[in-house]
Structures are given as C-alpha cells and as structure tokens.
Tab-separated table of C-alpha atoms in Angstrom:
chain	number	residue	atom	x	y	z
A	1182	MET	CA	-0.042	-0.102	0.240
A	1183	SER	CA	3.041	2.347	1.139
A	1184	VAL	CA	4.750	1.783	-2.280
A	1185	SER	CA	1.348	2.785	-4.141
A	1186	VAL	CA	1.237	5.591	-2.833
A	1187	SER	CA	4.300	6.746	-2.379
A	1188	GLU	CA	4.354	5.873	-6.385
A	1189	SER	CA	1.441	8.461	-6.283
A	1190	SER	CA	3.185	11.335	-4.521
A	1191	VAL	CA	6.005	10.954	-6.702
A	1192	ALA	CA	3.823	10.886	-10.110
A	1193	ALA	CA	2.478	13.721	-8.694
A	1194	ALA	CA	5.676	15.512	-8.260
A	1195	ALA	CA	6.519	15.144	-10.819
A	1196	ALA	CA	3.705	16.698	-13.147
A	1197	THR	CA	3.042	19.671	-11.396
A	1198	PRO	CA	5.354	22.462	-13.017
A	1199	SER	CA	3.857	21.032	-16.286
A	1200	VAL	CA	0.351	21.531	-15.474
A	1201	PRO	CA	-1.211	24.372	-17.654
A	1202	PRO	CA	-3.328	27.285	-14.858
A	1203	ARG	CA	-6.763	26.068	-16.506
A	1204	LEU	CA	-6.655	22.411	-14.864
A	1205	ALA	CA	-5.675	23.736	-11.747
A	1206	VAL	CA	-10.106	24.420	-10.781
A	1207	PHE	CA	-10.028	20.720	-10.777
A	1208	ALA	CA	-10.264	19.598	-6.666
A	1209	PRO	CA	-8.168	16.384	-6.533
A	1210	LEU	CA	-10.367	13.055	-7.077
A	1211	PRO	CA	-11.974	11.627	-3.612
A	1212	THR	CA	-10.149	8.066	-4.941
A	1213	PRO	CA	-6.339	8.605	-6.746
A	1214	VAL	CA	-6.828	6.747	-10.176
A	1215	ARG	CA	-4.044	6.942	-12.500
A	1216	GLU	CA	-5.576	7.190	-16.157
A	1217	CYS	CA	-9.802	8.069	-17.467
A	1218	PRO	CA	-12.005	4.957	-17.243
A	1219	ARG	CA	-13.660	3.950	-19.888
A	1220	ARG	CA	-17.313	4.916	-19.208
A	1221	VAL	CA	-15.401	8.750	-18.840
A	1222	ARG	CA	-13.612	8.577	-22.147
A	1223	GLN	CA	-16.756	7.531	-24.005
A	1224	ARG	CA	-19.019	10.178	-22.224
A	1225	LEU	CA	-16.092	12.692	-23.460
A	1226	ASP	CA	-15.898	11.322	-26.880
A	1227	LEU	CA	-19.982	11.960	-26.552
A	1228	LEU	CA	-20.385	15.650	-25.499
A	1229	LEU	CA	-17.629	16.475	-27.693
A	1230	LEU	CA	-19.860	14.836	-30.501
A	1231	ALA	CA	-23.046	16.708	-29.303
A	1232	ILE	CA	-21.368	20.164	-29.100
A	1233	GLU	CA	-20.106	19.401	-33.454
A	1234	CYS	CA	-23.864	18.421	-33.724
A	1235	LEU	CA	-25.004	22.122	-32.476
A	1236	ASP	CA	-22.322	24.106	-34.107
A	1237	LEU	CA	-21.172	23.920	-38.019
A	1238	GLY	CA	-17.966	24.816	-36.679
A	1239	GLY	CA	-17.690	22.419	-34.279
A	1240	PRO	CA	-15.024	20.469	-35.199
A	1241	GLU	CA	-12.967	23.929	-35.695
A	1242	ALA	CA	-13.094	25.182	-32.751
A	1243	ILE	CA	-12.228	22.033	-30.639
A	1244	HIS	CA	-8.287	22.934	-31.448
A	1245	TRP	CA	-8.091	26.376	-31.734
A	1246	ILE	CA	-10.190	26.955	-28.113
A	1247	SER	CA	-8.304	24.461	-26.891
A	1248	ARG	CA	-4.694	26.763	-28.077
A	1249	GLU	CA	-6.642	29.945	-26.353
A	1250	LEU	CA	-6.920	28.047	-23.115
A	1251	GLY	CA	-2.788	27.206	-22.541
A	1252	LEU	CA	-3.833	23.898	-22.849
A	1253	ASP	CA	-2.007	22.592	-26.126
A	1254	SER	CA	0.885	21.544	-23.733
A	1255	ILE	CA	-1.651	18.365	-24.047
A	1256	LEU	CA	-3.644	18.448	-26.581
A	1257	GLN	CA	-1.263	18.734	-29.058
A	1258	GLY	CA	-2.680	19.533	-32.393
A	1259	ARG	CA	-5.522	17.808	-34.329
A	1260	VAL	CA	-4.239	14.290	-34.440
A	1261	GLN	CA	-3.531	13.807	-29.985
A	1262	VAL	CA	-7.025	15.138	-29.926
A	1263	TRP	CA	-8.648	13.171	-32.478
A	1264	GLN	CA	-6.520	9.631	-30.808
A	1265	LEU	CA	-7.793	10.885	-27.150
A	1266	ARG	CA	-11.341	10.853	-28.509
A	1267	SER	CA	-11.269	7.365	-30.071
A	1268	THR	CA	-9.788	5.783	-26.795
A	1269	ASN	CA	-13.903	5.788	-26.245
A	1270	PRO	CA	-14.627	1.701	-26.603
A	1271	LEU	CA	-17.991	2.530	-28.887
A	1272	ARG	CA	-16.044	4.629	-31.223
A	1273	ARG	CA	-15.336	1.778	-35.001
A	1274	ASN	CA	-11.925	2.445	-35.167
A	1275	THR	CA	-10.714	2.402	-30.978
A	1276	ARG	CA	-7.579	2.923	-29.691
A	1277	ARG	CA	-6.876	0.984	-26.647
A	1278	GLN	CA	-4.149	3.343	-25.217
A	1279	PRO	CA	-5.067	5.134	-22.054
A	1280	MET	CA	-5.873	8.660	-21.751
A	1281	THR	CA	-4.277	9.824	-17.986
A	1282	LEU	CA	-6.194	12.018	-15.468
A	1283	GLU	CA	-4.951	16.035	-17.297
A	1284	GLU	CA	-5.867	15.036	-21.114
A	1285	GLY	CA	-9.110	13.896	-19.161
A	1286	GLN	CA	-9.356	17.178	-17.806
A	1287	ALA	CA	-8.058	19.606	-20.902
A	1288	LEU	CA	-10.726	17.984	-23.159
A	1289	ALA	CA	-13.416	18.985	-20.266
A	1290	THR	CA	-12.207	21.933	-20.243
A	1291	VAL	CA	-12.581	22.356	-23.849
A	1292	ILE	CA	-16.147	21.049	-23.720
A	1293	ALA	CA	-16.789	23.016	-20.516
A	1294	THR	CA	-15.539	25.997	-22.596
A	1295	LEU	CA	-17.209	25.527	-25.598
A	1296	ALA	CA	-20.913	24.601	-24.233
A	1297	GLN	CA	-19.880	28.232	-22.682
A	1298	ARG	CA	-20.325	29.271	-25.830
A	1299	LEU	CA	-22.607	28.114	-26.894
A	1300	ALA	CA	-25.165	28.097	-24.250
A	1301	VAL	CA	-27.472	30.899	-26.218
A	1302	PRO	CA	-28.285	28.382	-28.799
A	1303	LEU	CA	-28.028	25.166	-26.213
A	1304	ARG	CA	-30.718	26.941	-24.022
A	1305	GLN	CA	-32.775	27.861	-26.993
A	1306	ALA	CA	-32.924	24.490	-28.002
A	1307	LEU	CA	-33.709	23.498	-24.702
A	1308	LEU	CA	-36.928	26.007	-24.579
A	1309	SER	CA	-37.526	24.840	-28.130
A	1310	LEU	CA	-38.106	20.839	-26.784
A	1311	GLN	CA	-39.861	21.847	-23.921
A	1312	ARG	CA	-42.134	23.587	-25.875
A	1313	VAL	CA	-42.546	20.990	-28.631
A	1314	ARG	CA	-43.213	18.561	-25.545
A	1315	SER	CA	-46.289	20.192	-23.450
A	1316	GLN	CA	-47.409	20.461	-27.337
A	1317	GLU	CA	-46.938	16.749	-27.980
A	1318	LEU	CA	-45.450	17.385	-31.537
A	1319	PRO	CA	-42.382	14.992	-32.672
A	1320	VAL	CA	-39.153	16.514	-31.827
A	1321	SER	CA	-38.261	17.032	-35.048
A	1322	SER	CA	-40.848	19.591	-36.001
A	1323	ASP	CA	-38.659	22.201	-34.298
A	1324	PRO	CA	-36.010	23.240	-37.331
A	1325	GLN	CA	-33.331	23.272	-34.949
A	1326	LEU	CA	-33.751	20.206	-33.009
A	1327	ALA	CA	-33.669	18.689	-36.110
A	1328	PHE	CA	-31.182	19.658	-37.588
A	1329	TYR	CA	-29.013	18.729	-34.673
A	1330	LEU	CA	-31.073	15.101	-34.621
A	1331	GLU	CA	-29.838	14.903	-37.828
A	1332	ARG	CA	-26.587	16.171	-38.295
A	1333	PHE	CA	-26.024	13.680	-34.510
A	1334	ARG	CA	-27.883	10.564	-36.102
A	1335	ARG	CA	-25.011	10.718	-39.403
A	1336	HIS	CA	-22.148	11.053	-37.376
A	1337	PHE	CA	-22.506	8.357	-35.090
A	1338	ARG	CA	-23.412	6.026	-37.186
A	1339	ALA	CA	-20.775	6.881	-39.185
A	1340	ARG	CA	-18.080	6.816	-36.554
A	1341	MET	CA	-19.409	4.447	-33.933
A	1342	ASN	CA	-18.992	0.593	-33.699
A	1343	PRO	CA	-22.032	-1.056	-34.647
A	1344	ALA	CA	-21.094	-4.880	-32.918
A	1345	ARG	CA	-21.329	-3.122	-29.802
A	1346	ALA	CA	-24.280	-3.698	-27.435
A	1347	ALA	CA	-24.836	0.359	-26.713
A	1348	VAL	CA	-24.581	1.317	-29.514
A	1349	MET	CA	-26.956	-2.275	-30.641
A	1350	ALA	CA	-29.379	-0.179	-28.485
A	1351	LEU	CA	-29.241	2.631	-29.870
A	1352	ARG	CA	-30.846	1.615	-33.448
A	1353	GLU	CA	-33.662	2.300	-32.445
A	1354	GLU	CA	-34.624	6.200	-33.686
A	1355	GLU	CA	-36.376	6.475	-30.522
A	1356	ALA	CA	-33.234	5.351	-28.083
A	1357	MET	CA	-30.968	7.363	-30.133
A	1358	GLU	CA	-32.806	11.093	-30.243
A	1359	ALA	CA	-33.540	10.116	-26.745
A	1360	ILE	CA	-29.006	10.242	-25.688
A	1361	ALA	CA	-28.597	12.395	-28.272
A	1362	LEU	CA	-31.107	15.069	-26.432
A	1363	GLU	CA	-29.606	13.757	-22.987
A	1364	LEU	CA	-26.420	15.871	-24.221
A	1365	LEU	CA	-27.533	18.568	-24.574
A	1366	GLN	CA	-29.186	19.053	-21.444
A	1367	ALA	CA	-26.281	17.622	-20.001
A	1368	LEU	CA	-24.003	20.597	-22.607
A	1369	LEU	CA	-26.239	23.318	-20.631
A	1370	PHE	CA	-25.132	22.257	-16.768
A	1371	CYS	CA	-21.613	22.265	-17.971
A	1372	THR	CA	-21.416	25.658	-18.466
A	1373	GLY	CA	-21.684	28.626	-15.534
A	1374	THR	CA	-20.152	29.020	-12.647
A	1375	ALA	CA	-19.516	25.563	-11.394
A	1376	GLY	CA	-19.708	24.275	-14.699
A	1377	PRO	CA	-15.998	22.473	-16.061
A	1378	GLN	CA	-16.130	21.590	-12.302
A	1379	ARG	CA	-19.232	19.743	-12.426
A	1380	LEU	CA	-18.347	17.957	-15.362
A	1381	TRP	CA	-15.020	16.759	-14.512
A	1382	ALA	CA	-16.792	15.198	-10.733
A	1383	GLY	CA	-20.130	13.561	-13.751
A	1384	LEU	CA	-18.047	12.181	-15.446
A	1385	PHE	CA	-16.459	9.725	-12.603
A	1386	ASP	CA	-20.502	9.407	-10.885
A	1387	GLY	CA	-20.082	5.405	-9.702
A	1388	GLU	CA	-16.367	3.964	-11.344
A	1389	LEU	CA	-14.936	5.824	-7.663
B	792	MET	CA	-26.030	45.697	9.279
B	793	ARG	CA	-29.072	44.479	7.752
B	794	MET	CA	-28.499	43.072	3.229
B	795	GLN	CA	-29.679	41.706	0.495
B	796	ARG	CA	-27.858	39.630	-1.714
B	797	LEU	CA	-29.858	38.905	-5.690
B	798	TYR	CA	-28.824	36.455	-7.877
B	799	GLN	CA	-30.313	37.302	-10.461
B	800	LEU	CA	-30.811	34.618	-13.514
B	801	PRO	CA	-33.596	34.833	-16.703
B	802	ASN	CA	-35.829	32.632	-15.094
B	803	CYS	CA	-34.994	32.314	-12.217
B	804	GLN	CA	-34.146	35.325	-9.249
B	805	LEU	CA	-31.979	33.795	-5.410
B	806	VAL	CA	-32.521	36.199	-2.604
B	807	VAL	CA	-31.033	36.317	0.608
B	808	GLU	CA	-31.697	38.621	3.337
B	809	GLY	CA	-29.518	38.785	6.485
B	810	PHE	CA	-26.981	40.665	8.454
B	811	SER	CA	-23.468	41.202	8.910
B	812	ASP	CA	-21.811	39.251	11.636
B	813	VAL	CA	-19.458	42.128	12.927
B	814	SER	CA	-17.525	40.418	15.453
B	815	ALA	CA	-16.849	38.240	12.782
B	816	SER	CA	-12.077	38.324	12.334
B	817	ASP	CA	-12.751	37.384	8.530
B	818	ARG	CA	-14.487	39.853	6.530
B	819	PRO	CA	-16.850	41.363	9.396
B	820	GLU	CA	-19.061	42.685	5.976
B	821	ALA	CA	-20.303	39.884	4.525
B	822	LEU	CA	-24.009	38.295	5.023
B	823	ARG	CA	-23.441	35.682	7.279
B	824	ILE	CA	-27.084	35.617	9.991
B	825	VAL	CA	-29.517	34.738	7.030
B	826	THR	CA	-33.278	35.687	8.302
B	827	ALA	CA	-34.603	35.258	4.545
B	828	VAL	CA	-34.755	33.522	1.449
B	829	GLU	CA	-37.089	33.744	-1.920
B	830	CYS	CA	-36.428	31.961	-5.250
B	831	ARG	CA	-38.249	33.134	-8.000
B	832	PHE	CA	-39.270	31.229	-10.916
B	833	PRO	CA	-40.789	33.934	-13.100
B	834	LEU	CA	-42.168	32.054	-15.323
B	835	GLN	CA	-44.111	30.035	-13.048
B	836	GLY	CA	-45.295	33.053	-11.637
B	837	GLN	CA	-44.623	31.353	-7.849
B	838	ILE	CA	-41.758	32.609	-5.118
B	839	LEU	CA	-40.224	30.064	-2.552
B	840	GLN	CA	-39.836	31.499	0.454
B	841	GLY	CA	-37.703	29.621	3.802
B	842	ASN	CA	-35.332	30.177	6.252
B	843	ARG	CA	-31.522	29.488	6.787
B	844	ASP	CA	-32.431	25.710	7.185
B	845	TRP	CA	-34.159	25.757	3.663
B	846	LEU	CA	-32.248	27.611	1.746
B	847	THR	CA	-29.466	24.827	2.624
B	848	GLN	CA	-31.287	21.777	2.256
B	849	LEU	CA	-32.479	23.652	-1.336
B	850	LEU	CA	-28.171	24.188	-2.309
B	851	GLU	CA	-27.586	20.753	-1.333
B	852	VAL	CA	-30.525	18.932	-3.807
B	853	VAL	CA	-29.960	21.090	-6.133
B	854	ARG	CA	-26.074	20.799	-6.697
B	855	SER	CA	-26.640	17.324	-6.436
B	856	GLY	CA	-29.539	16.774	-8.716
B	857	ALA	CA	-27.197	19.137	-11.463
B	858	GLN	CA	-24.931	16.881	-11.711
B	859	ARG	CA	-27.524	14.077	-12.452
B	860	TRP	CA	-27.900	15.959	-15.279
B	861	VAL	CA	-24.425	16.204	-16.020
B	862	SER	CA	-22.953	12.451	-15.559
B	863	GLY	CA	-26.505	11.117	-16.799
B	864	VAL	CA	-26.129	8.206	-13.714
B	865	GLU	CA	-29.256	8.455	-11.044
B	866	ARG	CA	-29.176	9.478	-7.341
B	867	PRO	CA	-29.960	7.539	-4.364
B	868	GLU	CA	-32.791	9.397	-2.829
B	869	THR	CA	-31.582	10.471	-0.084
B	870	ARG	CA	-29.207	12.558	-2.614
B	871	LEU	CA	-32.274	14.404	-3.810
B	872	GLN	CA	-34.986	14.392	-1.246
B	873	ARG	CA	-34.309	16.706	2.269
B	874	GLU	CA	-36.811	16.831	4.941
B	875	GLN	CA	-38.142	20.954	3.197
B	876	VAL	CA	-37.197	20.752	0.580
B	877	GLN	CA	-37.570	17.560	-2.907
B	878	LEU	CA	-35.953	17.259	-6.562
B	879	GLN	CA	-37.617	15.007	-8.551
B	880	PRO	CA	-35.962	14.197	-11.835
B	881	THR	CA	-37.854	14.244	-15.063
B	882	GLU	CA	-37.652	13.542	-18.389
B	883	ALA	CA	-37.947	17.444	-19.515
B	884	GLY	CA	-36.619	18.933	-16.611
B	885	ALA	CA	-38.308	18.466	-13.024
B	886	VAL	CA	-40.246	18.645	-9.792
B	887	LEU	CA	-39.539	20.590	-7.080
B	888	THR	CA	-40.821	20.663	-3.824
B	889	SER	CA	-40.689	23.035	-0.572
B	890	ARG	CA	-42.159	21.580	2.249
B	891	LEU	CA	-42.127	24.106	5.143
B	892	PRO	CA	-43.792	23.562	8.998
B	893	ASP	CA	-47.315	25.081	9.539
B	894	ARG	CA	-47.044	25.603	5.616
B	895	GLU	CA	-48.793	24.174	2.809
B	896	PRO	CA	-46.475	22.308	0.672
B	897	GLN	CA	-45.734	24.373	-3.193
B	898	VAL	CA	-44.711	21.798	-5.469
B	899	LEU	CA	-43.291	22.648	-8.899
B	900	THR	CA	-42.620	21.670	-12.619
B	901	LEU	CA	-39.515	22.881	-13.335
B	902	SER	CA	-38.161	22.498	-17.039
B	903	THR	CA	-34.416	22.185	-17.433
B	904	VAL	CA	-33.552	25.710	-18.093
B	905	GLU	CA	-35.347	26.992	-14.925
B	906	LEU	CA	-33.582	24.209	-13.782
B	907	PHE	CA	-30.074	25.432	-14.701
B	908	ASP	CA	-31.199	29.028	-14.224
B	909	LEU	CA	-31.631	27.918	-10.256
B	910	THR	CA	-28.741	26.266	-10.343
B	911	GLU	CA	-25.949	29.199	-11.968
B	912	ALA	CA	-28.104	31.235	-9.075
B	913	VAL	CA	-27.320	28.608	-6.390
B	914	ASP	CA	-23.131	28.054	-7.589
B	915	GLN	CA	-23.630	32.384	-7.890
B	916	LEU	CA	-24.151	32.372	-4.278
B	917	LEU	CA	-21.936	29.360	-2.757
B	918	ALA	CA	-18.899	31.196	-4.729
B	919	ASP	CA	-19.614	34.565	-3.562
B	920	PRO	CA	-17.062	35.848	-0.888
B	921	MET	CA	-19.363	37.771	1.119
B	922	THR	CA	-22.350	36.211	2.030
B	923	LEU	CA	-22.235	32.819	4.208
B	924	PRO	CA	-18.021	32.675	3.202
B	925	ASP	CA	-18.369	29.517	6.131
B	926	LEU	CA	-20.779	27.881	4.328
B	927	SER	CA	-19.025	25.590	1.356
B	928	LEU	CA	-20.347	22.560	-1.150
B	929	SER	CA	-18.090	20.601	-2.617
B	930	ILE	CA	-18.427	18.551	-6.494
B	931	ASP	CA	-17.479	15.149	-5.360
B	932	PRO	CA	-18.084	12.067	-7.731
B	933	LEU	CA	-20.914	10.372	-6.683
B	934	PRO	CA	-19.990	6.892	-4.650
B	935	ARG	CA	-20.514	3.828	-6.761
B	936	ARG	CA	-21.992	2.146	-3.821
B	937	GLU	CA	-24.629	4.828	-3.620
B	938	VAL	CA	-25.270	4.525	-7.724
B	939	PRO	CA	-29.170	3.088	-7.596
B	940	PRO	CA	-29.269	-0.244	-9.604
B	941	GLU	CA	-31.292	-0.486	-12.584
B	942	ALA	CA	-33.296	-2.704	-12.115
B	943	PRO	CA	-34.701	-3.938	-8.484
B	944	LEU	CA	-33.010	-7.696	-7.946
B	945	THR	CA	-35.742	-9.697	-8.736
B	946	GLU	CA	-35.913	-8.290	-12.373
B	947	ARG	CA	-32.401	-8.876	-12.076
B	948	ALA	CA	-33.118	-12.292	-10.764
B	949	VAL	CA	-35.225	-12.978	-14.406
B	950	ALA	CA	-32.508	-14.072	-16.794
B	951	PRO	CA	-30.411	-16.026	-14.885
B	952	ALA	CA	-32.747	-18.155	-13.107
B	953	ALA	CA	-34.435	-18.687	-16.911
B	954	GLY	CA	-31.479	-19.318	-17.503
B	955	VAL	CA	-31.029	-22.787	-15.535
B	956	ALA	CA	-34.009	-23.664	-16.022
B	957	VAL	CA	-33.979	-24.476	-20.125
B	958	LEU	CA	-30.417	-26.355	-19.013
B	959	VAL	CA	-32.457	-28.151	-16.502
B	960	ALA	CA	-34.929	-29.024	-19.078
B	961	ALA	CA	-32.300	-29.059	-22.220
B	962	SER	CA	-30.944	-31.935	-19.742
B	963	ALA	CA	-34.279	-33.475	-18.982
B	964	ILE	CA	-34.868	-34.292	-22.257
B	965	PHE	CA	-31.754	-35.270	-24.203
B	966	TYR	CA	-30.755	-37.103	-20.861
B	967	GLY	CA	-32.651	-40.292	-22.113
B	968	MET	CA	-31.728	-39.938	-25.893
B	969	THR	CA	-29.669	-43.029	-27.453
B	970	PRO	CA	-26.161	-41.029	-29.312
B	971	PRO	CA	-26.498	-42.265	-32.879
B	972	LYS	CA	-24.485	-44.848	-34.488
B	973	VAL	CA	-21.770	-43.234	-36.660
B	974	LYS	CA	-21.195	-45.200	-39.945
B	975	LEU	CA	-17.788	-45.409	-41.105
B	976	PRO	CA	-17.336	-44.533	-45.067
B	977	THR	CA	-15.633	-47.233	-46.711
B	978	GLU	CA	-16.637	-46.986	-50.324
B	979	HIS	CA	-15.415	-43.187	-49.782
B	980	GLN	CA	-11.912	-44.078	-48.858
B	981	THR	CA	-11.351	-46.288	-51.819
B	982	GLU	CA	-12.301	-43.671	-54.041
B	983	LEU	CA	-10.468	-40.595	-51.779
B	984	SER	CA	-6.734	-42.379	-52.697
B	985	LYS	CA	-7.536	-41.702	-56.342
B	986	VAL	CA	-8.754	-38.065	-56.138
B	987	LEU	CA	-5.355	-37.975	-53.434
B	988	PRO	CA	-2.118	-37.141	-53.980
B	989	PRO	CA	-0.392	-40.613	-52.308
B	990	ALA	CA	1.836	-39.610	-49.031
B	991	PRO	CA	5.651	-38.533	-50.279
B	992	ILE	CA	8.733	-41.401	-49.959
B	993	ARG	CA	10.345	-40.860	-47.214
B	994	ASP	CA	11.839	-43.648	-46.548
B	995	PRO	CA	15.435	-42.538	-45.877
B	996	GLN	CA	17.155	-45.737	-47.117
B	997	GLN	CA	14.938	-45.492	-50.945
B	998	ARG	CA	15.692	-41.606	-50.922
B	999	ALA	CA	19.301	-42.067	-50.819
B	1000	LYS	CA	19.390	-44.397	-53.385
B	1001	LEU	CA	16.638	-42.800	-55.044
B	1002	ALA	CA	19.172	-39.632	-55.074
B	1003	ALA	CA	22.120	-41.558	-56.310
B	1004	GLY	CA	20.121	-43.362	-59.407
B	1005	LEU	CA	19.014	-39.305	-60.027
B	1006	LYS	CA	22.804	-38.085	-59.997
B	1007	ALA	CA	24.127	-41.315	-62.042
B	1008	THR	CA	21.222	-40.381	-65.280
B	1009	LEU	CA	22.022	-37.035	-65.372
B	1010	SER	CA	25.929	-37.131	-65.034
B	1011	ARG	CA	25.747	-38.977	-68.694
B	1012	ASP	CA	23.796	-35.597	-70.595
B	1013	TRP	CA	25.568	-33.025	-68.424
B	1014	GLN	CA	28.842	-31.317	-69.053
B	1015	GLY	CA	27.645	-27.399	-68.685
B	1016	LEU	CA	26.041	-25.231	-71.382
B	1017	PRO	CA	28.696	-23.172	-72.871
B	1018	ASP	CA	27.245	-19.442	-71.852
B	1019	VAL	CA	26.101	-20.355	-68.219
B	1020	SER	CA	28.201	-19.247	-65.718
B	1021	GLU	CA	25.681	-19.571	-62.855
B	1022	PRO	CA	24.153	-23.305	-61.319
B	1023	LEU	CA	20.477	-24.061	-62.702
B	1024	ARG	CA	18.858	-25.228	-59.512
B	1025	TYR	CA	15.214	-27.140	-60.119
B	1026	SER	CA	13.292	-28.731	-57.866
B	1027	VAL	CA	13.193	-32.768	-59.379
B	1028	SER	CA	10.152	-35.681	-58.811
B	1029	VAL	CA	11.224	-39.434	-58.883
B	1030	THR	CA	9.243	-42.411	-58.700
B	1031	ALA	CA	9.547	-45.662	-57.205
B	1032	LYS	CA	10.717	-46.289	-59.982
B	1033	GLY	CA	13.527	-43.735	-60.931
B	1034	ALA	CA	12.045	-42.278	-63.114
B	1035	ILE	CA	11.909	-38.691	-63.417
B	1036	ALA	CA	8.375	-37.445	-63.045
B	1037	GLY	CA	8.387	-33.798	-62.519
B	1038	VAL	CA	10.820	-30.211	-62.467
B	1039	ARG	CA	10.343	-27.390	-61.080
B	1040	GLY	CA	12.778	-24.247	-62.066
B	1041	ARG	CA	13.709	-22.671	-58.449
B	1042	ASP	CA	15.238	-19.408	-60.058
B	1043	VAL	CA	14.076	-17.293	-64.330
B	1044	PRO	CA	17.489	-19.501	-65.236
B	1045	ALA	CA	16.774	-22.355	-64.905
B	1046	ILE	CA	13.266	-21.778	-65.956
B	1047	ARG	CA	14.588	-20.910	-69.153
B	1048	ARG	CA	17.340	-23.000	-69.765
B	1049	LEU	CA	15.355	-26.819	-69.109
B	1050	ALA	CA	14.759	-27.715	-72.570
B	1051	GLU	CA	18.502	-27.277	-72.136
B	1052	THR	CA	19.155	-29.590	-69.279
B	1053	PRO	CA	18.245	-34.084	-68.844
B	1054	LEU	CA	16.049	-32.673	-66.928
B	1055	LYS	CA	13.881	-31.848	-69.873
B	1056	ASN	CA	12.719	-35.763	-70.624
B	1057	ALA	CA	10.356	-35.241	-67.091
B	1058	LYS	CA	7.354	-37.854	-67.695
B	1059	PRO	CA	4.124	-37.417	-65.333
B	1060	ALA	CA	3.392	-40.865	-63.598
B	1061	GLY	CA	0.504	-40.175	-62.164
B	1062	ALA	CA	-0.934	-40.583	-58.601
B	1063	VAL	CA	1.814	-42.798	-57.589
B	1064	PRO	CA	4.835	-42.138	-54.273
B	1065	LEU	CA	7.012	-39.495	-55.433
B	1066	ALA	CA	10.156	-38.258	-53.935
B	1067	ASP	CA	11.592	-34.794	-54.120
B	1068	PHE	CA	14.976	-33.471	-54.275
B	1069	GLU	CA	16.793	-30.283	-55.259
B	1070	VAL	CA	18.978	-30.614	-58.186
B	1071	THR	CA	21.926	-28.345	-59.287
B	1072	LEU	CA	23.299	-28.348	-62.463
B	1073	ASN	CA	26.811	-26.896	-62.036
B	1074	PRO	CA	28.459	-25.131	-65.178
B	1075	ASP	CA	31.112	-26.950	-64.647
B	1076	GLY	CA	29.477	-30.214	-65.753
B	1077	GLN	CA	29.070	-31.523	-62.059
B	1078	ILE	CA	25.745	-32.701	-60.066
B	1079	GLN	CA	24.937	-31.638	-56.904
B	1080	VAL	CA	21.110	-33.266	-55.574
B	1081	GLN	CA	20.143	-32.989	-52.162
B	1082	PRO	CA	17.557	-35.141	-50.803
C-alpha cells in the first residue's frame, strides 16, 4: 500500500510544474486513479460529438479553443485530439491507449468552454424541446432540433461500432434521439460558474 | 447591518436577506446571518420562501440534481430528498417540492432551463465570498456504492433463473437420447485415394538410393552449357522406380534453360508415391542432388 502511495505522490510531484493553470480548478478525486476509466472516455467523446452537431464550426473550434486556453501542451494538435477521442470504446476504430487524468481534464475544459460559448443556442434548443413536448409534437418538428438530431444520427452511425452492445441498443430511432437530447441537457449544465468542476466530477459518477 | 443579496438569472432569482456578523474576524461585512430566503420563478409566477435550513437543503439538493444532468447517472433519493426540499427528476426537467412546517407544500414543475438557472444562482451564491463564506459544498463524484441498480434485484434475477431452467429442461430431454450410431465410410475412402496425391517417399534408405540413381542418370547427359556461368537449380520429383516425374525451375534462368538440360525428359507419373530432391546443375558439369 505504501508503495502505491509513494508512486502516485512522485508522479504528482513530477507532473505539477507542467500543469496548465486552467486545470488548477479541478479538485483531486476522492480516490486517486491513474487514468480515465472507459465511461469517462466515452462520455467526453460523446459530449464533443454533441458540440460538433450543434455547431457547424465545432470541429475547428475544438482546436483553436484548446490553444486559446493554453492547453496545447496537452492537446497537441488535431491528431492528438483525434487519438484521445478514439479511446472511446464505442468507436469503430477504437484505440487501446490510456487517457491520462490531465488529458481528460483538458478535454473537459474544452467542452465546458465551448458549451459556454454555445449557451444561447443550447438554451434555445432546450426551450424548443420543452415547447414541442408540451404540444405533444414530434421533436423533429422544430427546425433547430431536427438539424441537430439529423447530424447526430449521421455522425454517430459513421463513427461508432455497430457491433457494440451499447451502440446496438441505439438502433431504434427513439433511443438515439433520447441520448442526443440527454447530451444537450448535459452540455447546458457544463456551463456557468461551476460547470467545468461539475462536468469533471460527473464523469466519475459511479466510477470510484 | 441589514443586507440583501440577489442572484438573478433569466428564469430564476434567488434572494438572501440577513445581517453581517461584526464580531467575525474574517470579512466582517459578509452576510452571515440569514433572516429570509426567496426563490422566484418568473415564468411560473411562483415564489418559494424559507429560512437558513431551507436554503442549505435547497443548495445540497440542487447541486446533486445538477450533477445528475451533467453525468446522466441517477442519484439515490437520499441525495435529492431533504426534509424541507425535494427534487424529483423528470424527462423534461424536475419537480421541486418545498415543505415548510405549518405551511402548505409548494410543488413546482421546472423545465431544464429553469432548473439550470436555479443551479447557476446556487453556484453563484456558493462562489460569493460575501455571502455565507463559511458555507461550502464540494462537487464530488457520486460513489459507486450509491449508484442505484438499474433494475430491482427480482428483475435482474429473472434472466439467470430462466437460463438455469432452460439448462435443466434441456438436460432432461437429452438424457434419454441414445447417441446416434456412426457408419464409417468405406467406399468413399477408396475413391478418395484415387484423387488425393499419395504420401511422398520418406524412407531415408530408399531416398538415398533414388538420389544416387538420379545423379548418375543426369551425369551422363550434363557437361554444362557454353553460355551458362551460374548454377541452374531445380526441384525434381522421382518415382520409386527412379523415373523423373516432375521438374520445377527455382529461378528464371533455370526455367529458361530447362529444355537444354537432361531434366527435359520428365514424364508425369500419375498418382504414385514420389521423392522430391533439390538438384543443382553446375556450369563445370558437376551435379549436386540434395535429398
């Protein structure tokens, strides 16, 4: 036991000088872990996917926002971001490489920042959702939601492995729609005063 | 000094009234003594009111609910239900219930956006060093042991129980069955032996004899070729009687010059056992046969 404690403290000490200031907002996890579990990697990729589907400039924004936030020492360019996203076990070409906590925090910071910039369309989309539901209309009757759902469906089917049980469960249109809308709600709660911290803690819900 | 703090979002306003504590050594001007709290939802035209305890419970419940929305992981009721404030998640938001002593309970159905504005008001209050600076709520992951099971134990037990039942039924059915008698094929075996190539000659003594015979046969007709300076290499198959049954050149020169070598007289022998050798015809008339 003492060995693992000393190892992790050594690793923490070694990592401290290079931690970008943006990541200082994250409190240490109550139980130390070495890398991001699979659910964390999956959720981060799906939240980024939802951002890309909500905003046409999303894929570009992911790159320049990580530079603007001073996270480019961790997210070094498109290839690295793509490699990290490919650690999502649901992907067709999933990579079996680990995602460090810092890399996970950097992606969470990018997601929270982009969600904050998209706060107005996010609120509009969720208000529209409330309206169509209260009128008992199909969700796709709202043009903005229809656009988002169509893009989400297309990107999800193109990128995720249909042989995975979790992907197979989304073959039904309704299940796919439910996860797409759930991610929209999640993105709204990533914004605001405590958004990044809430996202980071929520990623580990039930994991520790 | 009497004071009021307002956290204003489009769909939710949180107002905290109270006094500072001048005896506090740190930040004596901060609001520390709460006399009244109001939470207004303009879209609903509703106002919830409470005291310090009510506010604390509201903050805890809202923080926990907000994390549920960001993670998609359900919370146990203990995280969302307090004595005076309860939050019940729904598909389109949540139902917020306020139960104050000697008052009628107030029940509000909040949309996701209203719930988010309430969350943001709560976050701003908790981040405000001038309001209740001693009150803090950390944001931590929900421990694994608190994640409610997706289905009750009785439902989760159905699948394994059904599996065991099917296994028992299948065992009972197949127990009484006699194993089928297997008729060994006889006629087809003889047919096959005509089609498949026979086993190669492996007996070392026989192979050595065949190799020597092959070398002697080839030596009679091989003195080298005038314009060939490199050895020509072939794979040669020989029947048990020593006849050359097949030749394959190992490289392009060997294939080209085959017609000029003693190996050109190879005749296919049909389905008989063969021995394969590596034959090298050297330019100086020497021959090597490797078993």
